[in-house]
Amino acid sequence: MLEVTNLSAGYGDIVAIRDFSFSVNAGEILTFIGANGAGKSTTLMAIMGLVKQNSGSIVLSGEDITDLPVEARIEHGIAIVPEGRRIFPDLTVRENLVVGGHSVSKHILEQGIETVFGYFGRLDERADQLAGSLSGGEQQMLAMGRALISQPKLLLVDELSLGLMPKIVDECYVVLRELNKNGMAIILVEQNTERALDVANNVCVLEAGNPGFSGSVAEISKDDTLLNTLLGH
Ligand code: ATP
């Protein structure tokens, strides 16, 4: 579904990723693993069009989206759950979801909100509550919900578990697995490597902006040395 070839991207003169190539199919979960500053978030932001791409190509479902702006990428079926959630604290839960669906028709928006409330009962119960008064876990659910409103076929998820209680993280992962089971492709950046390897099909390792090992989780599981390195043992 997504084919990224020789992607390089960064910030002004800073090159954060170099010549990174990878692909993800419908119904697959790909995870990027690497130390702090390796370029994982930058790669997600470049796919979304939020960071300037210096070179390389991004093809989604056979269509070259390399030069498209963020809005057009959303319309093509990409959505991001950003690191730090970035919800609007002064808007209600429902209003945050409406913002996530500003580019879709009223019908899809209504349908999307119902679907999100189906996944996250806690958001349904708090539909008219200000997002800033939600717990950290509920805010993460809202960030996921907002990304789902546009009914993406590719979901980019950055640091889902950061700062959250394991029980809440479990609830979020149940939804991710469900979405994936229904065919959604997911690219996951997760500080908890064990959790990432538990759900992912494929892995790309990044080392200070340079691509390293790339392959299936099944391959990694057979290589104790690599597995222990990735898990930091
Ligand atoms: P972490 O796990 O710590 O979030 P990461 O692998 O996601 O790290 P990135 O956040 O993509 O790494 O950062 C890659 C490089 O780009 C780092 O050297 C970082 O300092 C730099 N960088 C990130 N954001 C910016 C920015 N807005 N301006 C300048 N440099 C940036």
CSV table of C-alpha atoms and ligand atoms in Angstrom, one decimal:
chain,number,residue,atom,x,y,z
A,1,MET,CA,0.0,0.0,0.0
A,2,LEU,CA,2.8,2.4,0.9
A,3,GLU,CA,6.1,2.3,-0.9
A,4,VAL,CA,8.8,4.8,0.4
A,5,THR,CA,12.0,4.9,-1.6
A,6,ASN,CA,15.3,6.6,-0.6
A,7,LEU,CA,13.6,9.1,1.6
A,8,SER,CA,15.8,11.8,3.1
A,9,ALA,CA,14.3,14.5,5.3
A,10,GLY,CA,15.2,17.0,8.0
A,11,TYR,CA,15.0,20.5,9.3
A,12,GLY,CA,16.9,23.2,7.5
A,13,ASP,CA,20.5,22.1,7.3
A,14,ILE,CA,19.9,19.2,9.7
A,15,VAL,CA,19.4,15.9,7.8
A,16,ALA,CA,17.4,13.6,10.2
A,17,ILE,CA,17.0,10.6,7.9
A,18,ARG,CA,19.0,9.5,4.9
A,19,ASP,CA,18.0,7.2,2.0
A,20,PHE,CA,15.4,5.3,4.0
A,21,SER,CA,13.3,2.8,2.0
A,22,PHE,CA,10.5,0.6,3.3
A,23,SER,CA,7.0,-0.5,2.4
A,24,VAL,CA,3.8,-1.5,4.2
A,25,ASN,CA,0.9,-3.5,2.9
A,26,ALA,CA,-2.8,-3.4,3.9
A,27,GLY,CA,-3.3,-5.3,7.1
A,28,GLU,CA,0.3,-5.0,8.1
A,29,ILE,CA,2.0,-3.3,11.1
A,30,LEU,CA,5.5,-2.0,10.5
A,31,THR,CA,7.5,-0.6,13.4
A,32,PHE,CA,10.6,1.7,13.4
A,33,ILE,CA,13.1,1.0,16.2
A,34,GLY,CA,16.0,3.2,17.1
A,35,ALA,CA,17.6,5.2,19.8
A,36,ASN,CA,16.4,8.8,20.7
A,37,GLY,CA,17.0,11.1,17.8
A,38,ALA,CA,17.4,8.2,15.3
A,39,GLY,CA,14.8,9.8,13.0
A,40,LYS,CA,11.6,7.7,13.7
A,41,SER,CA,9.2,10.6,14.4
A,42,THR,CA,10.7,12.6,11.5
A,43,THR,CA,10.0,9.7,9.1
A,44,LEU,CA,6.3,9.6,10.2
A,45,MET,CA,6.1,13.3,9.8
A,46,ALA,CA,7.6,13.2,6.4
A,47,ILE,CA,5.1,10.5,5.3
A,48,MET,CA,2.3,12.8,6.5
A,49,GLY,CA,3.9,15.8,4.8
A,50,LEU,CA,4.6,17.7,8.0
A,51,VAL,CA,8.4,17.7,7.5
A,52,LYS,CA,10.2,18.8,4.5
A,53,GLN,CA,11.4,16.0,2.3
A,54,ASN,CA,14.8,16.5,0.6
A,55,SER,CA,14.7,13.6,-1.7
A,56,GLY,CA,13.0,10.2,-2.4
A,57,SER,CA,9.5,9.2,-3.3
A,58,ILE,CA,6.4,8.2,-1.4
A,59,VAL,CA,3.8,6.2,-3.3
A,60,LEU,CA,0.4,5.3,-1.8
A,61,SER,CA,-1.8,2.7,-3.4
A,62,GLY,CA,0.1,3.2,-6.7
A,63,GLU,CA,-0.2,7.0,-6.6
A,64,ASP,CA,2.9,9.3,-6.2
A,65,ILE,CA,2.1,11.6,-3.2
A,66,THR,CA,5.6,12.9,-2.8
A,67,ASP,CA,4.7,16.4,-3.6
A,68,LEU,CA,1.2,16.6,-2.1
A,69,PRO,CA,0.5,18.8,0.9
A,70,VAL,CA,-0.8,17.4,4.2
A,71,GLU,CA,-4.5,18.0,3.4
A,72,ALA,CA,-4.3,16.0,0.2
A,73,ARG,CA,-2.5,13.2,2.0
A,74,ILE,CA,-5.3,13.0,4.5
A,75,GLU,CA,-7.7,12.8,1.6
A,76,HIS,CA,-5.7,9.9,0.1
A,77,GLY,CA,-6.1,8.0,3.4
A,78,ILE,CA,-3.2,8.8,5.7
A,79,ALA,CA,-3.7,10.0,9.3
A,80,ILE,CA,-1.3,10.5,12.2
A,81,VAL,CA,-1.6,10.1,16.0
A,82,PRO,CA,1.2,12.5,16.9
A,83,GLU,CA,3.7,12.3,19.7
A,84,GLY,CA,2.3,14.4,22.6
A,85,ARG,CA,-1.3,13.9,21.4
A,86,ARG,CA,-1.8,17.6,20.3
A,87,ILE,CA,-5.4,17.7,21.2
A,88,PHE,CA,-7.2,21.0,21.6
A,89,PRO,CA,-7.7,21.4,25.4
A,90,ASP,CA,-10.2,24.2,25.1
A,91,LEU,CA,-12.5,22.3,22.8
A,92,THR,CA,-14.8,19.4,23.9
A,93,VAL,CA,-14.2,15.8,23.0
A,94,ARG,CA,-16.8,16.0,20.2
A,95,GLU,CA,-15.4,19.3,18.9
A,96,ASN,CA,-11.9,17.7,18.7
A,97,LEU,CA,-13.3,14.9,16.6
A,98,VAL,CA,-15.1,17.4,14.4
A,99,VAL,CA,-11.7,19.1,13.8
A,100,GLY,CA,-10.3,15.7,12.8
A,101,GLY,CA,-13.0,15.4,10.2
A,102,HIS,CA,-13.0,18.9,8.8
A,103,SER,CA,-12.1,17.6,5.3
A,104,VAL,CA,-14.8,14.8,5.2
A,105,SER,CA,-18.5,15.1,4.4
A,106,LYS,CA,-21.1,15.6,7.2
A,107,HIS,CA,-22.3,12.0,6.7
A,108,ILE,CA,-18.8,10.5,7.1
A,109,LEU,CA,-18.1,12.7,10.0
A,110,GLU,CA,-21.2,11.6,11.9
A,111,GLN,CA,-20.4,8.0,11.0
A,112,GLY,CA,-16.8,8.5,12.1
A,113,ILE,CA,-17.8,9.9,15.5
A,114,GLU,CA,-20.1,7.0,16.2
A,115,THR,CA,-17.3,4.5,15.2
A,116,VAL,CA,-14.8,6.3,17.5
A,117,PHE,CA,-17.4,6.3,20.4
A,118,GLY,CA,-17.9,2.6,19.7
A,119,TYR,CA,-14.1,1.9,20.1
A,120,PHE,CA,-13.7,4.2,23.0
A,121,GLY,CA,-16.7,4.2,25.4
A,122,ARG,CA,-14.8,6.6,27.7
A,123,LEU,CA,-14.9,9.3,25.0
A,124,ASP,CA,-18.6,8.7,24.4
A,125,GLU,CA,-19.3,9.2,28.1
A,126,ARG,CA,-17.3,12.4,28.0
A,127,ALA,CA,-18.4,13.8,24.6
A,128,ASP,CA,-19.2,17.3,25.9
A,129,GLN,CA,-16.3,17.5,28.4
A,130,LEU,CA,-13.4,19.8,27.6
A,131,ALA,CA,-10.5,17.8,26.3
A,132,GLY,CA,-8.0,19.5,28.6
A,133,SER,CA,-9.8,18.0,31.6
A,134,LEU,CA,-9.4,14.4,30.3
A,135,SER,CA,-6.9,12.1,31.9
A,136,GLY,CA,-3.7,11.4,29.9
A,137,GLY,CA,-5.0,8.1,28.7
A,138,GLU,CA,-8.3,9.6,27.6
A,139,GLN,CA,-6.4,12.3,25.7
A,140,GLN,CA,-4.5,9.6,23.9
A,141,MET,CA,-7.7,7.9,23.0
A,142,LEU,CA,-9.0,11.2,21.7
A,143,ALA,CA,-5.8,11.7,19.6
A,144,MET,CA,-6.4,8.2,18.1
A,145,GLY,CA,-10.1,9.0,17.6
A,146,ARG,CA,-9.4,12.2,15.9
A,147,ALA,CA,-7.0,10.4,13.5
A,148,LEU,CA,-9.7,7.8,12.7
A,149,ILE,CA,-12.4,10.2,11.8
A,150,SER,CA,-11.1,10.5,8.2
A,151,GLN,CA,-11.3,6.7,7.9
A,152,PRO,CA,-7.6,6.3,7.0
A,153,LYS,CA,-6.2,3.2,5.3
A,154,LEU,CA,-2.7,4.0,6.7
A,155,LEU,CA,-2.4,5.1,10.3
A,156,LEU,CA,0.9,6.5,11.7
A,157,VAL,CA,1.2,6.2,15.4
A,158,ASP,CA,3.9,8.0,17.4
A,159,GLU,CA,4.7,7.0,21.0
A,160,LEU,CA,1.3,5.7,22.0
A,161,SER,CA,2.4,4.4,25.4
A,162,LEU,CA,4.5,7.4,26.5
A,163,GLY,CA,3.6,8.4,30.1
A,164,LEU,CA,0.5,6.2,30.3
A,165,MET,CA,-0.6,3.5,32.7
A,166,PRO,CA,-0.1,0.0,31.2
A,167,LYS,CA,-3.8,-0.7,31.6
A,168,ILE,CA,-4.7,2.3,29.4
A,169,VAL,CA,-2.0,1.4,26.9
A,170,ASP,CA,-3.5,-2.1,26.7
A,171,GLU,CA,-6.9,-0.5,25.9
A,172,CYS,CA,-5.4,1.6,23.1
A,173,TYR,CA,-3.6,-1.5,21.7
A,174,VAL,CA,-6.8,-3.5,21.6
A,175,VAL,CA,-8.2,-0.9,19.3
A,176,LEU,CA,-5.1,-0.8,17.1
A,177,ARG,CA,-5.2,-4.6,16.7
A,178,GLU,CA,-8.9,-4.4,15.8
A,179,LEU,CA,-8.3,-1.7,13.2
A,180,ASN,CA,-5.4,-3.7,11.8
A,181,LYS,CA,-7.5,-6.9,11.7
A,182,ASN,CA,-10.0,-5.0,9.6
A,183,GLY,CA,-7.3,-4.2,7.1
A,184,MET,CA,-5.7,-0.9,8.2
A,185,ALA,CA,-2.0,-0.6,7.7
A,186,ILE,CA,-0.2,0.9,10.7
A,187,ILE,CA,3.3,2.3,11.1
A,188,LEU,CA,4.2,2.3,14.8
A,189,VAL,CA,6.9,4.2,16.7
A,190,GLU,CA,7.0,3.0,20.2
A,191,GLN,CA,9.5,3.5,23.0
A,192,ASN,CA,8.4,0.2,24.5
A,193,THR,CA,10.2,-2.1,22.0
A,194,GLU,CA,8.8,-5.3,23.5
A,195,ARG,CA,5.2,-4.1,22.9
A,196,ALA,CA,6.1,-2.9,19.4
A,197,LEU,CA,7.6,-6.3,18.5
A,198,ASP,CA,4.6,-8.0,20.0
A,199,VAL,CA,2.1,-6.4,17.6
A,200,ALA,CA,4.3,-5.7,14.5
A,201,ASN,CA,4.8,-7.9,11.4
A,202,ASN,CA,7.9,-6.1,10.2
A,203,VAL,CA,10.6,-3.9,11.6
A,204,CYS,CA,13.0,-1.3,10.3
A,205,VAL,CA,15.9,-0.3,12.5
A,206,LEU,CA,17.2,3.3,12.3
A,207,GLU,CA,20.7,4.3,13.5
A,208,ALA,CA,21.2,8.0,13.7
A,209,GLY,CA,19.2,8.7,10.6
A,210,ASN,CA,20.6,5.7,8.6
A,211,PRO,CA,18.6,2.6,7.9
A,212,GLY,CA,19.9,-0.6,9.6
A,213,PHE,CA,18.2,-4.0,9.8
A,214,SER,CA,14.9,-4.4,8.0
A,215,GLY,CA,12.9,-7.5,8.0
A,216,SER,CA,10.1,-9.5,9.7
A,217,VAL,CA,9.6,-9.8,13.4
A,218,ALA,CA,9.7,-13.6,12.9
A,219,GLU,CA,13.3,-13.2,11.5
A,220,ILE,CA,14.3,-11.1,14.5
A,221,SER,CA,12.8,-13.6,17.0
A,222,LYS,CA,15.2,-16.2,15.6
A,223,ASP,CA,18.3,-14.0,16.1
A,224,ASP,CA,19.0,-13.7,19.8
A,225,THR,CA,21.9,-11.3,19.4
A,226,LEU,CA,19.8,-8.8,17.3
A,227,LEU,CA,16.8,-9.3,19.5
A,228,ASN,CA,18.7,-8.6,22.7
A,229,THR,CA,20.3,-5.5,21.1
A,230,LEU,CA,16.9,-4.1,20.1
A,231,LEU,CA,15.5,-4.8,23.5
A,232,GLY,CA,18.5,-3.2,25.1
A,233,HIS,CA,19.5,-6.4,27.1
B,1,ATP,P1,12.8,10.1,19.9
B,1,ATP,O1,12.7,8.6,20.2
B,1,ATP,O2,13.7,10.8,20.9
B,1,ATP,O3,11.5,10.8,19.7
B,1,ATP,P2,13.3,10.0,17.1
B,1,ATP,O4,13.9,8.7,16.6
B,1,ATP,O5,11.8,10.1,16.9
B,1,ATP,O6,13.6,10.3,18.6
B,1,ATP,P3,13.4,12.5,15.7
B,1,ATP,O7,12.5,13.2,16.6
B,1,ATP,O8,12.9,12.1,14.4
B,1,ATP,O9,14.0,11.2,16.3
B,1,ATP,O10,14.7,13.4,15.5
B,1,ATP,C1,15.7,13.1,14.5
B,1,ATP,C2,16.7,14.2,14.5
B,1,ATP,O11,16.1,15.4,14.1
B,1,ATP,C3,17.3,14.5,15.9
B,1,ATP,O12,18.7,14.8,15.7
B,1,ATP,C4,16.6,15.7,16.3
B,1,ATP,O13,17.4,16.6,17.2
B,1,ATP,C5,16.3,16.4,15.0
B,1,ATP,N1,15.1,17.2,15.1
B,1,ATP,C6,13.8,16.7,15.4
B,1,ATP,N2,12.9,17.7,15.3
B,1,ATP,C7,13.6,18.9,15.0
B,1,ATP,C8,13.2,20.2,14.8
B,1,ATP,N3,11.9,20.6,14.9
B,1,ATP,N4,14.2,21.1,14.4
B,1,ATP,C9,15.4,20.7,14.3
B,1,ATP,N5,15.9,19.4,14.5
B,1,ATP,C10,15.0,18.5,14.8
